[in-house]
Amino acid sequence: MKDMIRYKGYLGSVHYSDDDQVFYGKLEYIKSLINYEGTDVAGLRQAFEEAVDDYLALCTEEGLEPERPFKGSFNVRTGCDLHRRAAIYALECGSNLNKVVTEALEQYLMTHSPCSGSD
């Protein structure tokens, strides 16, 4: 993944501010806002890992379940026509909409390479 770092199942963004001459980022794909920064790559990684560890420790201390990225469900806005067509397709195939969408995503991701970033 481009411009991302990973630790304990969490993903963090990586950015650079030339004005401040600092690397910075935040935990991605969760609702909580957790930021970190460092003056070099090693410092950014250390700050990211400390932010994750601090977040998990705080959740434990407060008796809260930590948010996890990619829970397995998300909302898709397809428009009325595509929604209707997919639902009818699922019904006619003796399936359900979740299974049709999951299979379509799996097939799409198997046949398409990740975006190169250039359009």
Short mmCIF file of N, CA and C in Angstrom, two decimals:
data_model
loop_
_atom_site.label_atom_id
_atom_site.label_comp_id
_atom_site.label_asym_id
_atom_site.label_seq_id
_atom_site.Cartn_x
_atom_site.Cartn_y
_atom_site.Cartn_z
N MET A 1 0.84 -1.17 0.00
CA MET A 1 0.00 0.00 0.00
C MET A 1 0.89 1.24 0.00
N LYS A 2 0.62 2.13 -0.87
CA LYS A 2 1.43 3.32 -1.02
C LYS A 2 1.16 4.31 0.12
N ASP A 3 2.22 4.88 0.66
CA ASP A 3 2.14 5.92 1.68
C ASP A 3 1.34 5.48 2.92
N MET A 4 1.51 4.20 3.31
CA MET A 4 0.84 3.67 4.50
C MET A 4 1.85 2.85 5.29
N ILE A 5 1.67 2.85 6.61
CA ILE A 5 2.45 1.99 7.48
C ILE A 5 1.49 1.11 8.27
N ARG A 6 1.97 -0.05 8.71
CA ARG A 6 1.10 -1.04 9.38
C ARG A 6 1.69 -1.44 10.73
N TYR A 7 0.76 -1.69 11.67
CA TYR A 7 1.18 -2.16 13.00
C TYR A 7 -0.05 -2.69 13.72
N LYS A 8 0.03 -3.91 14.21
CA LYS A 8 -1.05 -4.55 14.99
C LYS A 8 -2.41 -4.46 14.31
N GLY A 9 -2.43 -4.60 12.99
CA GLY A 9 -3.69 -4.58 12.25
C GLY A 9 -4.20 -3.18 11.92
N TYR A 10 -3.48 -2.15 12.30
CA TYR A 10 -3.87 -0.77 12.01
C TYR A 10 -3.02 -0.22 10.87
N LEU A 11 -3.63 0.65 10.08
CA LEU A 11 -2.94 1.31 8.98
C LEU A 11 -2.83 2.79 9.29
N GLY A 12 -1.69 3.36 8.99
CA GLY A 12 -1.47 4.78 9.22
C GLY A 12 -1.01 5.46 7.95
N SER A 13 -1.47 6.68 7.75
CA SER A 13 -1.06 7.45 6.58
C SER A 13 0.31 8.06 6.83
N VAL A 14 0.98 8.42 5.74
CA VAL A 14 2.29 9.05 5.80
C VAL A 14 2.25 10.29 4.92
N HIS A 15 2.51 11.45 5.53
CA HIS A 15 2.54 12.73 4.81
C HIS A 15 3.76 13.51 5.25
N TYR A 16 4.09 14.52 4.47
CA TYR A 16 5.22 15.38 4.83
C TYR A 16 4.82 16.83 4.65
N SER A 17 5.14 17.65 5.65
CA SER A 17 4.91 19.09 5.57
C SER A 17 6.26 19.78 5.39
N ASP A 18 6.48 20.36 4.21
CA ASP A 18 7.74 21.05 3.96
C ASP A 18 7.82 22.32 4.81
N ASP A 19 6.69 22.97 5.03
CA ASP A 19 6.68 24.18 5.86
C ASP A 19 7.17 23.88 7.28
N ASP A 20 6.67 22.79 7.85
CA ASP A 20 7.03 22.43 9.23
C ASP A 20 8.22 21.47 9.28
N GLN A 21 8.62 20.94 8.14
CA GLN A 21 9.67 19.94 8.03
C GLN A 21 9.45 18.78 9.01
N VAL A 22 8.24 18.21 8.89
CA VAL A 22 7.86 17.11 9.76
C VAL A 22 7.02 16.11 8.96
N PHE A 23 7.22 14.83 9.26
CA PHE A 23 6.35 13.78 8.75
C PHE A 23 5.18 13.65 9.71
N TYR A 24 3.98 13.36 9.18
CA TYR A 24 2.82 13.22 10.04
C TYR A 24 1.83 12.25 9.41
N GLY A 25 0.89 11.80 10.20
CA GLY A 25 -0.14 10.91 9.70
C GLY A 25 -1.21 10.68 10.74
N LYS A 26 -2.16 9.82 10.39
CA LYS A 26 -3.23 9.45 11.30
C LYS A 26 -3.62 8.02 11.04
N LEU A 27 -4.23 7.37 12.04
CA LEU A 27 -4.76 6.04 11.85
C LEU A 27 -5.92 6.13 10.88
N GLU A 28 -5.90 5.29 9.88
CA GLU A 28 -6.93 5.30 8.85
C GLU A 28 -7.95 4.19 9.07
N TYR A 29 -9.12 4.38 8.52
CA TYR A 29 -10.20 3.39 8.50
C TYR A 29 -10.81 3.11 9.87
N ILE A 30 -10.66 4.06 10.80
CA ILE A 30 -11.41 4.02 12.06
C ILE A 30 -11.97 5.42 12.29
N LYS A 31 -13.00 5.53 13.12
CA LYS A 31 -13.63 6.83 13.37
C LYS A 31 -12.82 7.71 14.31
N SER A 32 -12.15 7.12 15.27
CA SER A 32 -11.36 7.90 16.23
C SER A 32 -10.24 8.63 15.49
N LEU A 33 -9.96 9.85 15.93
CA LEU A 33 -8.89 10.64 15.32
C LEU A 33 -7.63 10.46 16.14
N ILE A 34 -6.67 9.74 15.59
CA ILE A 34 -5.41 9.46 16.26
C ILE A 34 -4.28 9.88 15.33
N ASN A 35 -3.57 10.93 15.73
CA ASN A 35 -2.49 11.50 14.92
C ASN A 35 -1.14 11.17 15.51
N TYR A 36 -0.11 11.33 14.69
CA TYR A 36 1.27 11.13 15.12
C TYR A 36 2.17 11.93 14.18
N GLU A 37 3.38 12.22 14.63
CA GLU A 37 4.33 12.91 13.77
C GLU A 37 5.76 12.61 14.22
N GLY A 38 6.69 12.82 13.30
CA GLY A 38 8.10 12.62 13.57
C GLY A 38 8.94 13.44 12.62
N THR A 39 10.17 13.70 13.01
CA THR A 39 11.04 14.53 12.17
C THR A 39 11.81 13.72 11.14
N ASP A 40 11.75 12.39 11.25
CA ASP A 40 12.36 11.53 10.24
C ASP A 40 11.53 10.24 10.16
N VAL A 41 11.88 9.38 9.23
CA VAL A 41 11.09 8.17 9.01
C VAL A 41 11.06 7.28 10.25
N ALA A 42 12.20 7.10 10.88
CA ALA A 42 12.24 6.27 12.10
C ALA A 42 11.39 6.88 13.20
N GLY A 43 11.44 8.19 13.33
CA GLY A 43 10.64 8.88 14.34
C GLY A 43 9.15 8.78 14.05
N LEU A 44 8.79 8.85 12.78
CA LEU A 44 7.38 8.71 12.40
C LEU A 44 6.88 7.31 12.73
N ARG A 45 7.65 6.30 12.37
CA ARG A 45 7.25 4.92 12.67
C ARG A 45 7.11 4.71 14.17
N GLN A 46 8.05 5.20 14.94
CA GLN A 46 7.98 5.06 16.40
C GLN A 46 6.74 5.77 16.95
N ALA A 47 6.47 6.97 16.46
CA ALA A 47 5.29 7.72 16.93
C ALA A 47 4.00 7.00 16.54
N PHE A 48 3.96 6.42 15.35
CA PHE A 48 2.79 5.66 14.90
C PHE A 48 2.56 4.45 15.82
N GLU A 49 3.60 3.67 16.07
CA GLU A 49 3.46 2.50 16.93
C GLU A 49 3.06 2.89 18.35
N GLU A 50 3.63 3.97 18.86
CA GLU A 50 3.25 4.46 20.19
C GLU A 50 1.80 4.91 20.21
N ALA A 51 1.34 5.55 19.15
CA ALA A 51 -0.05 5.99 19.07
C ALA A 51 -1.00 4.80 19.11
N VAL A 52 -0.67 3.74 18.37
CA VAL A 52 -1.50 2.53 18.38
C VAL A 52 -1.49 1.91 19.76
N ASP A 53 -0.30 1.75 20.35
CA ASP A 53 -0.20 1.15 21.68
C ASP A 53 -0.94 1.98 22.73
N ASP A 54 -0.81 3.30 22.66
CA ASP A 54 -1.52 4.18 23.60
C ASP A 54 -3.03 4.06 23.44
N TYR A 55 -3.48 3.99 22.19
CA TYR A 55 -4.92 3.85 21.91
C TYR A 55 -5.44 2.54 22.50
N LEU A 56 -4.73 1.45 22.26
CA LEU A 56 -5.16 0.15 22.78
C LEU A 56 -5.14 0.12 24.30
N ALA A 57 -4.13 0.74 24.90
CA ALA A 57 -4.05 0.80 26.36
C ALA A 57 -5.19 1.63 26.94
N LEU A 58 -5.51 2.74 26.30
CA LEU A 58 -6.62 3.58 26.76
C LEU A 58 -7.94 2.83 26.68
N CYS A 59 -8.14 2.10 25.59
CA CYS A 59 -9.37 1.31 25.46
C CYS A 59 -9.47 0.28 26.57
N THR A 60 -8.38 -0.38 26.86
CA THR A 60 -8.36 -1.38 27.94
C THR A 60 -8.67 -0.71 29.28
N GLU A 61 -8.02 0.41 29.52
CA GLU A 61 -8.21 1.15 30.77
C GLU A 61 -9.66 1.61 30.94
N GLU A 62 -10.28 2.04 29.84
CA GLU A 62 -11.66 2.54 29.89
C GLU A 62 -12.69 1.43 29.73
N GLY A 63 -12.24 0.20 29.49
CA GLY A 63 -13.16 -0.92 29.30
C GLY A 63 -13.91 -0.84 27.98
N LEU A 64 -13.28 -0.26 26.96
CA LEU A 64 -13.91 -0.10 25.65
C LEU A 64 -13.32 -1.08 24.65
N GLU A 65 -14.12 -1.47 23.70
CA GLU A 65 -13.65 -2.32 22.61
C GLU A 65 -12.96 -1.41 21.59
N PRO A 66 -11.68 -1.66 21.28
CA PRO A 66 -10.99 -0.82 20.29
C PRO A 66 -11.65 -0.93 18.92
N GLU A 67 -11.71 0.18 18.22
CA GLU A 67 -12.20 0.14 16.84
C GLU A 67 -11.21 -0.65 16.01
N ARG A 68 -11.73 -1.42 15.10
CA ARG A 68 -10.88 -2.17 14.18
C ARG A 68 -11.22 -1.74 12.76
N PRO A 69 -10.20 -1.53 11.94
CA PRO A 69 -10.48 -1.23 10.54
C PRO A 69 -11.02 -2.47 9.83
N PHE A 70 -11.82 -2.26 8.84
CA PHE A 70 -12.30 -3.34 7.97
C PHE A 70 -13.07 -4.39 8.75
N LYS A 71 -14.22 -4.01 9.25
CA LYS A 71 -15.06 -4.90 10.05
C LYS A 71 -15.79 -5.94 9.21
N GLY A 72 -15.79 -5.76 7.89
CA GLY A 72 -16.46 -6.72 7.03
C GLY A 72 -17.79 -6.23 6.49
N SER A 73 -18.16 -5.01 6.82
CA SER A 73 -19.39 -4.45 6.26
C SER A 73 -19.14 -2.99 5.91
N PHE A 74 -19.80 -2.55 4.84
CA PHE A 74 -19.72 -1.16 4.43
C PHE A 74 -20.93 -0.84 3.57
N ASN A 75 -21.23 0.44 3.45
CA ASN A 75 -22.36 0.88 2.62
C ASN A 75 -21.87 1.17 1.21
N VAL A 76 -22.66 0.73 0.24
CA VAL A 76 -22.35 1.00 -1.16
C VAL A 76 -23.54 1.73 -1.76
N ARG A 77 -23.28 2.86 -2.38
CA ARG A 77 -24.33 3.64 -3.03
C ARG A 77 -24.24 3.36 -4.53
N THR A 78 -25.16 2.57 -5.02
CA THR A 78 -25.11 2.11 -6.40
C THR A 78 -26.04 2.84 -7.33
N GLY A 79 -26.99 3.55 -6.78
CA GLY A 79 -28.06 4.10 -7.60
C GLY A 79 -29.20 3.10 -7.64
N CYS A 80 -30.38 3.59 -7.89
CA CYS A 80 -31.59 2.76 -7.82
C CYS A 80 -31.60 1.62 -8.84
N ASP A 81 -31.20 1.91 -10.08
CA ASP A 81 -31.29 0.90 -11.12
C ASP A 81 -30.34 -0.28 -10.86
N LEU A 82 -29.10 -0.01 -10.54
CA LEU A 82 -28.14 -1.08 -10.28
C LEU A 82 -28.55 -1.87 -9.03
N HIS A 83 -29.03 -1.19 -8.01
CA HIS A 83 -29.51 -1.86 -6.80
C HIS A 83 -30.64 -2.83 -7.16
N ARG A 84 -31.61 -2.35 -7.93
CA ARG A 84 -32.74 -3.19 -8.34
C ARG A 84 -32.27 -4.38 -9.15
N ARG A 85 -31.39 -4.15 -10.12
CA ARG A 85 -30.90 -5.23 -10.98
C ARG A 85 -30.14 -6.28 -10.16
N ALA A 86 -29.31 -5.84 -9.23
CA ALA A 86 -28.54 -6.78 -8.41
C ALA A 86 -29.45 -7.58 -7.48
N ALA A 87 -30.43 -6.91 -6.89
CA ALA A 87 -31.36 -7.60 -5.99
C ALA A 87 -32.19 -8.65 -6.74
N ILE A 88 -32.66 -8.29 -7.93
CA ILE A 88 -33.44 -9.24 -8.74
C ILE A 88 -32.55 -10.40 -9.19
N TYR A 89 -31.32 -10.10 -9.59
CA TYR A 89 -30.37 -11.14 -9.98
C TYR A 89 -30.17 -12.12 -8.82
N ALA A 90 -29.94 -11.59 -7.64
CA ALA A 90 -29.73 -12.45 -6.47
C ALA A 90 -30.94 -13.33 -6.21
N LEU A 91 -32.12 -12.74 -6.27
CA LEU A 91 -33.36 -13.50 -6.04
C LEU A 91 -33.51 -14.61 -7.08
N GLU A 92 -33.29 -14.27 -8.35
CA GLU A 92 -33.44 -15.26 -9.42
C GLU A 92 -32.41 -16.39 -9.31
N CYS A 93 -31.26 -16.10 -8.71
CA CYS A 93 -30.20 -17.11 -8.56
C CYS A 93 -30.31 -17.86 -7.22
N GLY A 94 -31.34 -17.53 -6.44
CA GLY A 94 -31.48 -18.18 -5.14
C GLY A 94 -30.40 -17.75 -4.16
N SER A 95 -29.91 -16.55 -4.32
CA SER A 95 -28.83 -16.04 -3.49
C SER A 95 -29.33 -14.83 -2.71
N ASN A 96 -28.41 -14.01 -2.22
CA ASN A 96 -28.80 -12.76 -1.59
C ASN A 96 -27.85 -11.67 -2.06
N LEU A 97 -28.24 -10.44 -1.82
CA LEU A 97 -27.49 -9.29 -2.32
C LEU A 97 -26.07 -9.26 -1.77
N ASN A 98 -25.88 -9.57 -0.50
CA ASN A 98 -24.53 -9.57 0.08
C ASN A 98 -23.62 -10.54 -0.67
N LYS A 99 -24.11 -11.73 -0.94
CA LYS A 99 -23.29 -12.72 -1.62
C LYS A 99 -22.97 -12.28 -3.05
N VAL A 100 -23.94 -11.71 -3.75
CA VAL A 100 -23.70 -11.24 -5.12
C VAL A 100 -22.64 -10.14 -5.12
N VAL A 101 -22.74 -9.19 -4.21
CA VAL A 101 -21.76 -8.10 -4.15
C VAL A 101 -20.39 -8.63 -3.77
N THR A 102 -20.32 -9.53 -2.80
CA THR A 102 -19.05 -10.11 -2.38
C THR A 102 -18.38 -10.85 -3.54
N GLU A 103 -19.15 -11.67 -4.25
CA GLU A 103 -18.59 -12.41 -5.39
C GLU A 103 -18.14 -11.46 -6.49
N ALA A 104 -18.91 -10.41 -6.74
CA ALA A 104 -18.53 -9.44 -7.77
C ALA A 104 -17.24 -8.73 -7.39
N LEU A 105 -17.09 -8.34 -6.12
CA LEU A 105 -15.86 -7.70 -5.68
C LEU A 105 -14.67 -8.64 -5.78
N GLU A 106 -14.85 -9.89 -5.37
CA GLU A 106 -13.76 -10.86 -5.46
C GLU A 106 -13.30 -11.04 -6.90
N GLN A 107 -14.25 -11.17 -7.81
CA GLN A 107 -13.90 -11.35 -9.23
C GLN A 107 -13.22 -10.09 -9.77
N TYR A 108 -13.73 -8.94 -9.44
CA TYR A 108 -13.15 -7.68 -9.91
C TYR A 108 -11.70 -7.55 -9.43
N LEU A 109 -11.47 -7.82 -8.15
CA LEU A 109 -10.13 -7.65 -7.58
C LEU A 109 -9.14 -8.69 -8.11
N MET A 110 -9.64 -9.87 -8.51
CA MET A 110 -8.76 -10.88 -9.09
C MET A 110 -8.33 -10.50 -10.51
N THR A 111 -9.16 -9.77 -11.21
CA THR A 111 -8.88 -9.49 -12.63
C THR A 111 -8.33 -8.09 -12.87
N HIS A 112 -8.25 -7.27 -11.83
CA HIS A 112 -7.73 -5.91 -11.98
C HIS A 112 -6.53 -5.71 -11.07
N SER A 113 -5.48 -5.13 -11.61
CA SER A 113 -4.31 -4.84 -10.78
C SER A 113 -4.55 -3.54 -10.03
N PRO A 114 -3.85 -3.35 -8.91
CA PRO A 114 -4.01 -2.11 -8.14
C PRO A 114 -3.73 -0.88 -9.01
N CYS A 115 -4.40 0.19 -8.67
CA CYS A 115 -4.23 1.44 -9.41
C CYS A 115 -2.79 1.89 -9.34
N SER A 116 -2.27 2.38 -10.42
CA SER A 116 -0.87 2.83 -10.46
C SER A 116 -0.75 4.27 -10.00
N GLY A 117 -1.87 4.95 -9.82
CA GLY A 117 -1.84 6.35 -9.39
C GLY A 117 -1.82 7.32 -10.54
N SER A 118 -1.67 6.84 -11.77
CA SER A 118 -1.69 7.73 -12.92
C SER A 118 -2.94 7.44 -13.74
N ASP A 119 -3.63 8.48 -14.11
CA ASP A 119 -4.86 8.33 -14.90
C ASP A 119 -4.62 8.67 -16.35
#
